[in-house]
Short mmCIF file of C-alpha atoms in Angstrom, two decimals:
data_model
loop_
_atom_site.label_atom_id
_atom_site.label_comp_id
_atom_site.label_asym_id
_atom_site.label_seq_id
_atom_site.Cartn_x
_atom_site.Cartn_y
_atom_site.Cartn_z
CA MET F 1 -0.16 -0.16 0.00
CA THR F 2 1.34 3.44 -0.96
CA LYS F 3 2.01 6.27 1.51
CA ARG F 4 -0.95 8.51 0.10
CA LYS F 5 -3.21 5.03 -0.29
CA ARG F 6 -2.53 4.42 3.60
CA LEU F 7 -3.67 8.39 4.46
CA PHE F 8 -6.64 8.43 3.19
CA THR F 9 -6.89 4.79 4.06
CA THR F 10 -6.37 6.65 7.65
CA LEU F 11 -8.32 9.99 7.45
CA LEU F 12 -11.44 7.83 5.89
CA MET F 13 -11.04 5.41 9.12
CA ALA F 14 -11.15 9.11 10.99
CA THR F 15 -13.99 9.94 9.72
CA THR F 16 -16.08 7.37 9.91
CA ILE F 17 -15.20 6.85 14.15
CA LEU F 18 -15.66 11.04 14.26
CA ALA F 19 -19.46 10.63 12.69
CA ALA F 20 -20.11 7.31 14.04
CA MET F 21 -19.00 9.99 17.94
CA ALA F 22 -21.18 12.39 16.16
CA GLN F 23 -24.18 10.40 16.48
CA GLN F 24 -23.96 9.18 20.25
CA LYS F 25 -25.29 11.78 22.70
CA LYS F 26 -24.28 11.51 26.33
CA ILE F 27 -27.01 11.71 28.73
CA THR F 28 -27.43 12.13 31.95
CA LEU F 29 -30.02 11.24 35.07
CA LYS F 30 -30.51 13.30 38.26
CA THR F 31 -32.42 12.15 40.76
CA ASP F 32 -32.66 11.50 44.93
CA SER F 33 -31.31 9.45 46.59
CA PRO F 34 -32.02 5.93 44.81
CA GLN F 35 -32.50 4.41 48.86
CA ASP F 36 -34.95 6.24 49.13
CA ASN F 37 -37.31 4.87 47.31
CA GLY F 38 -36.10 0.99 46.44
CA GLU F 39 -34.19 0.04 44.22
CA VAL F 40 -34.41 1.63 40.36
CA MET F 41 -32.94 0.57 37.20
CA MET F 42 -33.22 3.45 34.78
CA TYR F 43 -32.53 2.69 30.68
CA ILE F 44 -32.57 5.44 27.47
CA GLN F 45 -34.18 5.01 24.21
CA PRO F 46 -33.97 7.76 21.08
CA LEU F 47 -37.76 8.10 19.91
CA ASN F 48 -37.00 7.80 15.56
CA ALA F 49 -39.24 8.18 13.45
CA GLY F 50 -39.31 4.46 11.35
CA ALA F 51 -36.47 3.43 13.84
CA GLN F 52 -37.12 1.65 17.09
CA ASP F 53 -33.69 1.62 18.35
CA ASP F 54 -32.79 -1.05 21.90
CA ALA F 55 -33.07 1.07 24.92
CA GLN F 56 -29.74 1.77 26.32
CA LYS F 57 -28.86 0.78 30.50
CA MET F 58 -28.05 3.78 32.44
CA VAL F 59 -25.06 2.99 34.50
CA GLN F 60 -25.92 4.50 38.54
CA THR F 61 -23.49 6.82 40.06
CA GLY F 62 -24.48 8.13 43.00
CA THR F 63 -27.43 9.49 42.39
CA SER F 64 -27.32 9.84 39.34
CA PHE F 65 -27.40 7.54 35.85
CA SER F 66 -26.07 7.91 33.45
CA ALA F 67 -25.83 6.45 29.27
CA ASP F 68 -24.22 6.70 26.14
CA THR F 69 -27.47 6.32 23.62
CA GLU F 70 -27.68 7.07 19.51
CA THR F 71 -29.11 10.79 18.95
CA SER F 72 -32.46 11.21 18.12
CA SER F 73 -33.85 12.96 15.66
CA TYR F 74 -35.97 15.63 17.46
CA GLY F 75 -34.28 15.54 20.60
CA LEU F 76 -37.25 12.74 22.25
CA TYR F 77 -35.83 9.75 24.35
CA ARG F 78 -38.44 7.43 26.28
CA VAL F 79 -36.96 6.76 30.47
CA ILE F 80 -38.02 3.13 31.15
CA CYS F 81 -37.92 3.56 35.22
CA ILE F 82 -37.82 0.20 37.08
CA ARG F 83 -38.43 0.61 40.57
CA ASN F 84 -40.58 -2.55 42.89
CA GLN F 85 -41.01 -4.17 39.91
CA THR F 86 -42.95 -1.47 38.41
CA GLN F 87 -42.36 0.10 35.17
CA THR F 88 -42.88 3.12 34.29
CA PHE F 89 -41.97 5.34 31.09
CA LEU F 90 -40.84 9.46 30.48
CA PRO F 91 -40.15 11.09 27.43
CA ILE F 92 -37.78 13.47 28.02
CA TYR F 93 -36.70 16.58 25.53
CA ILE F 94 -33.11 17.69 24.75
CA PRO F 95 -32.91 19.68 22.23
CA GLU F 96 -29.45 19.02 19.33
CA GLY F 97 -26.71 22.09 20.18
CA LYS F 98 -28.25 21.63 24.18
CA ASN F 99 -25.10 22.34 26.62
CA ASP F 100 -25.98 20.51 29.14
CA ASN F 101 -27.55 16.80 28.48
CA SER F 102 -28.34 16.17 31.97
CA ILE F 103 -31.78 15.66 33.71
CA LYS F 104 -33.12 16.28 37.63
CA LEU F 105 -36.02 13.93 38.38
CA GLU F 106 -37.67 13.41 41.02
CA ILE F 107 -38.98 9.42 41.63
CA THR F 108 -42.57 9.22 42.73
CA ALA F 109 -44.76 6.44 42.85
CA LYS F 110 -46.10 7.35 39.53
CA GLY F 111 -42.80 7.29 37.89
CA PRO F 112 -40.27 9.74 37.54
CA ILE F 113 -40.65 13.05 37.33
CA ALA F 114 -38.62 16.03 35.46
CA VAL F 115 -38.26 19.12 38.10
CA GLU F 116 -37.23 21.20 36.21
CA GLY F 117 -37.46 22.98 32.19
CA ASN F 118 -40.49 23.86 31.11
CA ASP F 119 -40.21 21.35 27.87
CA ASN F 120 -39.40 18.61 30.56
CA LYS F 121 -41.95 19.74 33.14
CA ALA F 122 -44.90 19.50 30.40
CA LEU F 123 -43.74 16.49 29.28
CA SER F 124 -44.24 15.08 33.42
CA ALA F 125 -47.06 16.85 33.50
CA TYR F 126 -48.97 14.62 31.05
CA ALA F 127 -47.32 11.03 32.25
CA THR F 128 -48.94 11.60 35.12
CA LYS F 129 -52.45 13.08 33.45
CA VAL F 130 -52.05 9.62 31.61
CA PHE F 131 -51.39 7.72 34.36
CA ASP F 132 -54.10 9.15 36.16
CA ALA F 133 -56.94 8.92 33.57
CA ASP F 134 -56.35 5.77 32.45
CA GLN F 135 -56.43 3.88 36.13
CA THR F 136 -59.69 5.66 35.89
CA LEU F 137 -61.20 4.63 32.61
CA TRP F 138 -60.20 1.05 33.79
CA THR F 139 -61.95 1.42 36.82
CA ALA F 140 -64.96 3.44 36.88
CA GLN F 141 -68.66 2.51 37.38
CA ASN F 142 -71.61 2.89 36.46
CA VAL F 143 -70.47 6.51 34.52
CA GLY F 144 -72.92 6.10 31.28
CA TRP F 145 -71.53 6.76 27.95
CA GLN F 146 -71.33 10.80 29.02
CA GLY F 147 -69.20 9.83 31.61
CA TYR F 148 -67.04 7.77 28.99
CA ALA F 149 -66.82 10.17 26.66
CA ASP F 150 -66.19 13.28 28.82
CA MET F 151 -63.16 10.76 29.66
CA LEU F 152 -61.21 10.36 26.68
CA GLY F 153 -61.73 14.03 25.70
CA GLY F 154 -60.36 14.39 28.93
CA TYR F 155 -56.93 13.15 27.75
CA MET F 156 -57.51 15.86 25.15
CA THR F 157 -58.26 18.71 27.81
CA ALA F 158 -54.91 17.65 30.17
CA ALA F 159 -52.73 18.44 27.03
CA ASP F 160 -54.30 21.91 26.46
CA SER F 161 -54.36 23.12 30.23
CA ILE F 162 -50.65 21.46 30.64
CA LEU F 163 -49.68 23.44 26.90
CA SER F 164 -51.27 26.81 28.47
CA LEU F 165 -49.02 26.13 31.54
CA TYR F 166 -45.58 25.99 30.43
CA ALA F 167 -43.99 27.38 27.05
CA CYS F 168 -42.93 24.53 25.62
CA SER F 169 -41.13 24.22 21.81
CA SER F 170 -43.13 23.80 19.39
CA THR F 171 -40.95 19.87 18.89
CA VAL F 172 -42.75 19.59 22.55
CA SER F 173 -46.39 20.74 21.75
CA GLN F 174 -46.40 18.94 18.89
CA TYR F 175 -45.93 15.89 20.63
CA ILE F 176 -48.25 16.27 23.62
CA ARG F 177 -51.08 16.85 21.12
CA LEU F 178 -50.00 13.66 19.76
CA TRP F 179 -49.84 11.65 22.80
CA ALA F 180 -53.24 12.80 24.03
CA CYS F 181 -54.80 11.87 20.78
CA THR F 182 -53.15 8.46 20.53
CA SER F 183 -53.77 8.16 24.07
CA ALA F 184 -57.65 8.84 23.81
CA TYR F 185 -57.37 6.73 20.38
CA ASN F 186 -56.38 3.88 23.36
CA ALA F 187 -59.18 4.67 25.22
CA PHE F 188 -61.65 4.31 23.15
CA SER F 189 -60.21 1.16 21.36
CA SER F 190 -60.28 -0.25 24.87
CA LEU F 191 -64.18 0.28 25.38
CA PRO F 192 -65.58 -2.95 24.72
CA ASN F 193 -63.01 -4.48 27.56
CA ILE F 194 -64.48 -1.92 29.64
CA THR F 195 -68.07 -1.44 28.59
CA LYS F 196 -68.66 -5.43 27.73
CA THR F 197 -69.95 -4.16 24.81
CA LYS F 198 -69.33 -4.96 20.72
CA ALA F 199 -67.83 -2.15 19.24
CA PHE F 200 -70.17 -1.31 16.48
CA ASP F 201 -72.69 -1.12 19.70
CA ILE F 202 -70.85 1.96 21.08
CA PRO F 203 -73.08 5.45 20.47
CA LEU F 204 -69.62 7.16 20.96
CA ARG F 205 -67.35 8.72 17.99
CA LEU F 206 -64.25 8.89 17.73
CA GLU F 207 -63.83 11.80 15.67
CA ASP F 208 -66.64 14.07 18.08
CA ILE F 209 -63.71 13.09 20.85
CA ILE F 210 -60.18 14.06 18.89
CA GLY F 211 -61.69 16.62 16.21
CA GLU F 212 -60.68 15.93 13.03
CA PRO F 213 -57.30 13.58 13.11
CA SER F 214 -55.43 15.45 9.89
CA LYS F 215 -55.35 18.30 12.15
CA THR F 216 -52.77 16.42 14.45
CA LEU F 217 -51.73 13.11 12.48
CA ASP F 218 -50.75 15.31 9.56
CA THR F 219 -47.29 15.09 10.99
CA PRO F 220 -43.91 13.54 10.49
CA LEU F 221 -43.61 13.15 13.99
CA ALA F 222 -46.53 11.64 14.77
CA SER F 223 -44.63 7.80 13.17
CA LEU F 224 -43.32 7.97 17.04
CA PHE F 225 -46.40 6.88 18.15
CA PRO F 226 -46.82 3.25 17.26
CA THR F 227 -51.00 3.22 17.10
CA ALA F 228 -50.86 6.58 14.96
CA SER F 229 -51.28 4.87 11.65
CA GLN F 230 -54.06 2.81 13.34
CA LEU F 231 -56.02 5.89 14.10
CA ILE F 232 -55.79 7.05 10.96
CA SER F 233 -57.56 3.97 9.97
CA SER F 234 -60.00 3.43 11.75
CA THR F 235 -60.90 6.73 11.10
CA MET F 236 -61.59 6.29 6.96
CA PRO F 237 -65.32 5.76 5.88
CA ARG F 238 -66.96 3.00 6.70
CA GLN F 239 -67.66 0.42 4.20
CA ALA F 240 -65.67 2.20 1.84
CA THR F 241 -63.43 0.67 -1.04
CA LEU F 242 -59.55 0.67 -1.26
CA THR F 243 -60.16 3.06 -3.80
CA GLN F 244 -61.99 5.42 -1.35
CA LYS F 245 -60.06 5.24 1.40
CA MET F 246 -56.69 6.24 -0.78
CA GLU F 247 -58.52 9.15 -2.24
CA THR F 248 -59.57 10.01 1.97
CA LEU F 249 -55.76 9.21 2.41
CA PHE F 250 -53.95 11.28 0.49
CA ALA F 251 -56.74 14.14 0.36
CA ASN F 252 -56.33 14.76 3.88
CA TYR F 253 -52.64 13.88 5.03
CA LYS F 254 -49.84 15.63 2.69
CA CYS F 255 -46.78 14.49 5.41
CA GLU F 256 -45.18 11.54 3.45
CA GLU F 257 -44.20 8.75 6.36
CA ILE F 258 -47.66 8.94 7.44
CA ARG F 259 -49.15 8.80 4.46
CA ASN F 260 -46.68 5.11 3.00
CA THR F 261 -46.80 3.91 7.35
CA VAL F 262 -50.98 4.17 6.40
CA ALA F 263 -51.15 2.98 2.86
CA ASN F 264 -49.50 0.33 3.92
CA ASN F 265 -50.98 -0.54 6.31
CA MET F 266 -54.12 -0.35 4.44
CA LEU F 267 -52.88 -2.30 1.28
CA GLN F 268 -52.07 -5.22 3.76
CA ASN F 269 -55.28 -5.28 5.09
CA PHE F 270 -56.81 -5.90 1.68
CA ILE F 271 -54.85 -8.51 0.42
CA THR F 272 -54.88 -10.26 3.63
CA LYS F 273 -58.97 -10.11 3.33
CA PHE F 274 -59.30 -9.92 -0.43
CA ASN F 275 -61.70 -12.99 -1.79
CA TYR F 276 -59.26 -14.00 -3.92
CA GLN F 277 -61.45 -16.94 -5.93
CA ARG F 278 -64.85 -14.36 -5.98
CA ASP F 279 -63.29 -10.98 -7.64
CA TYR F 280 -59.51 -11.65 -8.43
CA ASP F 281 -59.73 -9.81 -12.24
CA SER F 282 -61.78 -7.14 -10.18
CA GLY F 283 -58.61 -6.60 -7.50
CA LEU F 284 -55.98 -6.94 -9.39
CA ALA F 285 -57.00 -4.20 -11.72
CA GLU F 286 -58.19 -1.77 -8.98
CA LEU F 287 -54.30 -2.43 -6.84
CA THR F 288 -52.89 -2.10 -10.36
CA ALA F 289 -54.34 1.20 -10.61
CA LEU F 290 -53.62 2.58 -7.30
CA THR F 291 -50.46 1.62 -7.22
CA GLU F 292 -49.61 4.08 -10.70
CA GLN F 293 -52.02 6.58 -9.53
CA TYR F 294 -50.15 6.90 -5.44
CA SER F 295 -47.04 5.24 -6.67
CA LEU F 296 -48.15 2.92 -3.68
CA ASP F 297 -45.36 -0.71 -2.77
CA GLY F 298 -45.24 -2.56 -6.27
CA LYS F 299 -44.26 -5.45 -2.92
CA TYR F 300 -48.10 -5.70 -2.17
CA LEU F 301 -49.09 -5.95 -6.00
CA LYS F 302 -46.63 -8.92 -6.07
CA THR F 303 -48.62 -10.67 -3.51
CA PHE F 304 -51.46 -10.08 -4.34
CA VAL F 305 -50.59 -11.83 -8.26
CA SER F 306 -49.00 -14.64 -6.40
CA ASN F 307 -52.10 -14.98 -3.61
CA ARG F 308 -53.60 -16.29 -7.27
CA ALA F 309 -52.60 -19.65 -5.90
CA THR F 310 -55.72 -19.82 -3.93
CA ILE F 311 -58.02 -19.86 -6.91
CA ALA F 312 -59.46 -23.81 -7.48
CA GLY F 313 -57.88 -25.02 -10.80
CA THR F 314 -54.54 -23.23 -10.05
CA PRO F 315 -51.33 -25.14 -9.95
CA PHE F 316 -49.24 -25.23 -7.21
CA PRO F 317 -47.19 -22.46 -6.77
CA GLU F 318 -44.01 -23.42 -8.27
CA GLY F 319 -40.38 -23.48 -7.22
CA LEU F 320 -41.39 -24.72 -3.48
CA THR F 321 -39.35 -27.63 -1.81
CA PHE F 322 -39.90 -29.47 1.34
CA VAL F 323 -37.66 -31.67 3.80
CA ASP F 324 -38.80 -35.06 5.53
CA LYS F 325 -37.52 -36.43 8.81
CA ASP F 326 -34.48 -37.39 7.11
CA GLY F 327 -33.98 -34.02 5.87
CA LYS F 328 -34.88 -35.20 2.20
CA GLN F 329 -36.27 -33.17 -0.32
CA HIS F 330 -39.74 -33.44 -1.34
CA SER F 331 -41.93 -31.63 -4.12
CA ILE F 332 -45.88 -32.13 -4.69
CA SER F 333 -44.91 -33.32 -8.41
CA GLU F 334 -44.31 -36.16 -6.27
CA LEU F 335 -47.88 -36.95 -5.72
CA LYS F 336 -49.13 -36.26 -9.45
CA GLY F 337 -51.62 -38.54 -10.14
CA LYS F 338 -53.76 -38.61 -7.44
CA TYR F 339 -55.93 -35.77 -5.08
CA VAL F 340 -53.60 -34.56 -1.94
CA TYR F 341 -55.47 -34.09 0.75
CA ILE F 342 -52.80 -31.27 2.27
CA ASP F 343 -52.89 -30.18 6.45
CA LEU F 344 -51.01 -27.35 7.26
CA TRP F 345 -50.10 -27.09 10.87
CA ALA F 346 -47.67 -27.23 13.33
CA SER F 347 -46.15 -28.81 16.24
CA TRP F 348 -46.95 -25.42 18.37
CA CYS F 349 -50.70 -25.27 17.86
CA VAL F 350 -53.30 -27.34 19.75
CA PRO F 351 -56.43 -27.08 17.48
CA CYS F 352 -53.68 -28.53 14.66
CA CYS F 353 -52.80 -31.59 17.39
CA LYS F 354 -56.09 -31.90 17.92
CA GLU F 355 -57.01 -32.80 14.61
CA VAL F 356 -54.15 -35.46 14.22
CA PRO F 357 -56.20 -38.06 15.51
CA HIS F 358 -59.13 -37.69 13.31
CA LEU F 359 -56.83 -37.82 10.36
CA GLN F 360 -55.30 -41.23 11.17
CA LYS F 361 -58.35 -42.44 11.89
CA LEU F 362 -59.94 -41.23 8.12
CA GLU F 363 -56.38 -42.83 6.10
CA ALA F 364 -57.29 -46.25 7.80
CA GLU F 365 -60.59 -45.89 6.89
CA LEU F 366 -61.06 -44.18 3.74
CA ALA F 367 -60.91 -46.43 0.65
CA ASN F 368 -60.29 -44.33 -2.29
CA GLU F 369 -56.59 -45.52 -3.65
CA ASN F 370 -56.81 -41.77 -5.83
CA VAL F 371 -56.66 -40.33 -2.25
CA THR F 372 -53.29 -39.38 -0.55
CA PHE F 373 -52.57 -37.82 2.29
CA LEU F 374 -49.90 -34.73 3.43
CA SER F 375 -49.49 -33.54 6.05
CA ILE F 376 -46.90 -30.15 5.89
CA SER F 377 -45.79 -28.14 8.96
CA ILE F 378 -44.19 -24.65 9.81
CA ASP F 379 -42.53 -25.41 12.67
CA LYS F 380 -39.59 -22.78 12.09
CA THR F 381 -36.95 -25.69 13.22
CA ALA F 382 -36.86 -29.64 13.01
CA GLU F 383 -36.57 -30.31 16.56
CA PRO F 384 -39.97 -29.59 17.68
CA TRP F 385 -41.48 -31.09 14.86
CA LEU F 386 -39.94 -34.13 15.00
CA LYS F 387 -40.69 -34.59 19.10
CA LYS F 388 -43.92 -33.56 18.23
CA MET F 389 -44.33 -36.10 15.46
CA ASN F 390 -43.15 -39.40 18.11
CA GLU F 391 -45.66 -38.49 20.63
CA LEU F 392 -48.58 -38.14 18.57
CA GLN F 393 -47.27 -41.13 16.32
CA MET F 394 -47.98 -39.18 13.26
CA HIS F 395 -47.00 -41.83 10.06
CA GLY F 396 -46.82 -41.04 6.61
CA ASN F 397 -46.00 -38.37 4.35
CA GLN F 398 -45.08 -35.96 6.34
CA TRP F 399 -42.86 -32.55 5.66
CA LEU F 400 -41.36 -29.72 6.99
CA ASP F 401 -41.64 -26.49 5.68
CA THR F 402 -39.60 -23.90 7.69
CA GLY F 403 -40.45 -20.73 5.97
CA SER F 404 -44.19 -21.14 5.93
CA LYS F 405 -43.29 -21.04 1.89
CA LEU F 406 -46.78 -23.07 0.84
CA ALA F 407 -48.95 -21.06 3.95
CA ASN F 408 -47.80 -17.22 2.49
CA ALA F 409 -48.21 -18.47 -1.38
CA LEU F 410 -52.03 -19.72 0.27
CA ASN F 411 -52.82 -16.61 2.07
CA VAL F 412 -53.48 -18.59 5.12
CA ARG F 413 -54.32 -16.87 8.07
CA GLY F 414 -54.26 -19.75 10.65
CA ILE F 415 -53.73 -22.92 10.73
CA PRO F 416 -55.14 -25.60 11.17
CA PHE F 417 -55.77 -25.29 6.97
CA PHE F 418 -56.75 -28.35 5.12
CA VAL F 419 -56.35 -28.04 1.12
CA ILE F 420 -56.98 -30.68 -2.13
CA TYR F 421 -55.17 -30.49 -4.86
CA ASP F 422 -56.22 -32.84 -7.63
CA LYS F 423 -54.19 -35.18 -9.87
CA GLU F 424 -52.54 -32.37 -12.19
CA GLY F 425 -51.29 -30.37 -9.32
CA LYS F 426 -53.80 -28.20 -9.29
CA LEU F 427 -55.77 -26.71 -6.64
CA TYR F 428 -59.04 -28.87 -6.32
CA LYS F 429 -60.72 -27.64 -3.13
CA TYR F 430 -59.48 -24.42 -0.79
CA ASN F 431 -60.45 -24.15 2.94
CA ALA F 432 -61.42 -27.60 2.85
CA PRO F 433 -63.12 -29.45 6.44
CA ARG F 434 -61.01 -30.78 8.85
CA PRO F 435 -60.74 -34.17 9.50
CA SER F 436 -62.72 -33.59 12.36
CA SER F 437 -65.53 -32.82 10.42
CA GLY F 438 -66.50 -36.74 9.91
CA GLU F 439 -68.51 -37.93 6.95
CA GLN F 440 -68.77 -34.68 5.59
CA LEU F 441 -64.96 -35.15 4.23
CA LYS F 442 -64.71 -38.67 3.89
CA SER F 443 -67.99 -38.28 1.34
CA LEU F 444 -66.10 -35.77 -0.38
CA LEU F 445 -62.73 -37.86 -0.96
CA GLU F 446 -64.25 -40.59 -1.27
CA SER F 447 -65.65 -39.17 -4.53
CA LEU F 448 -62.79 -38.17 -5.80
CA LYS F 449 -62.08 -40.39 -9.35
#
């Protein structure tokens, strides 16, 4: 290596190290004496859009906790406090350029509370409000629907009150309003469990509580809240088509991060729940047009096309191979010339295992040489599969699909799941009857010639 190349390499390494160091921030939390509060552990986690960084355990030195952590692009971090086997959370704000990266906290029964700085005082005050509001909601009795509406509205009212009390930065103000909006949504989503009422029988509307969602959620900062995209999806017109939902989304939200997240969620829901056997062509046309019009991620259209395998008469998905208990590879072509009844199962699936005795009984009693049976496990590793097969004394064609390739290709949403392929390797029956259905399945299989 020449001297010039060595110098260039050294400079490149130094630049890389400095860039990595620039992405780190040392944060110190100063608390009162931990001995007065029992054992305390602190963790710190940067809040970044579209990323979920690991929480870093903070090192305790006397009454302080400190850690080097990745820098948050928003200056927002989540403090996780574990005290007396209780875990609480507190967001803190340390913007770029702040000379002192230390925060003074007081540890209370409701978690840590910042005692200096308007931004962090406001965040602490709202954390306490959410803690109290959540407890009140779940313990309330005989308050009526108006009472619940008032409680849900309390998340928004508390945010307004706190922001009027403290002069906060625009980032923290926006974060607290987002926190209020998503907290109200989480509480609203809990009402069926709290009131033992079916969701569609609840006479409250989320929009009446939080107002127009786009006024609060149309910002990249909303991506820090996992339920924000669910909230937006829930306020789309009911019974609307995917096209109508996309039109509503793109008309009301301008933030690219939010639009992409919500659009992807809607696309995933669409391809998962779509009835491919009934409406494949119309669904393909709609999804193709939307993908082109809004420059949507093409992977959903690709998945939709591959899910055509669920339509009767479609050949078995190409290129799929499986292994048996000895590690030997197999393909469905080996069984061509017979109808194949396939059981998709897994060792950890209790309902799957309960079907096995019924399946074994059916195999023993069926008098149709045109039918063969195949069980394909979607266990991720061979060991539990082999162990369960031995316990259940499973025999015959037993194959393993560790990547769930067949289940994914067939858009299977839950197991056990059963399908029948004909003698030519084409789909004959999607979502076939279970072995436990008895004569229904036996009669079907006996009729196959």
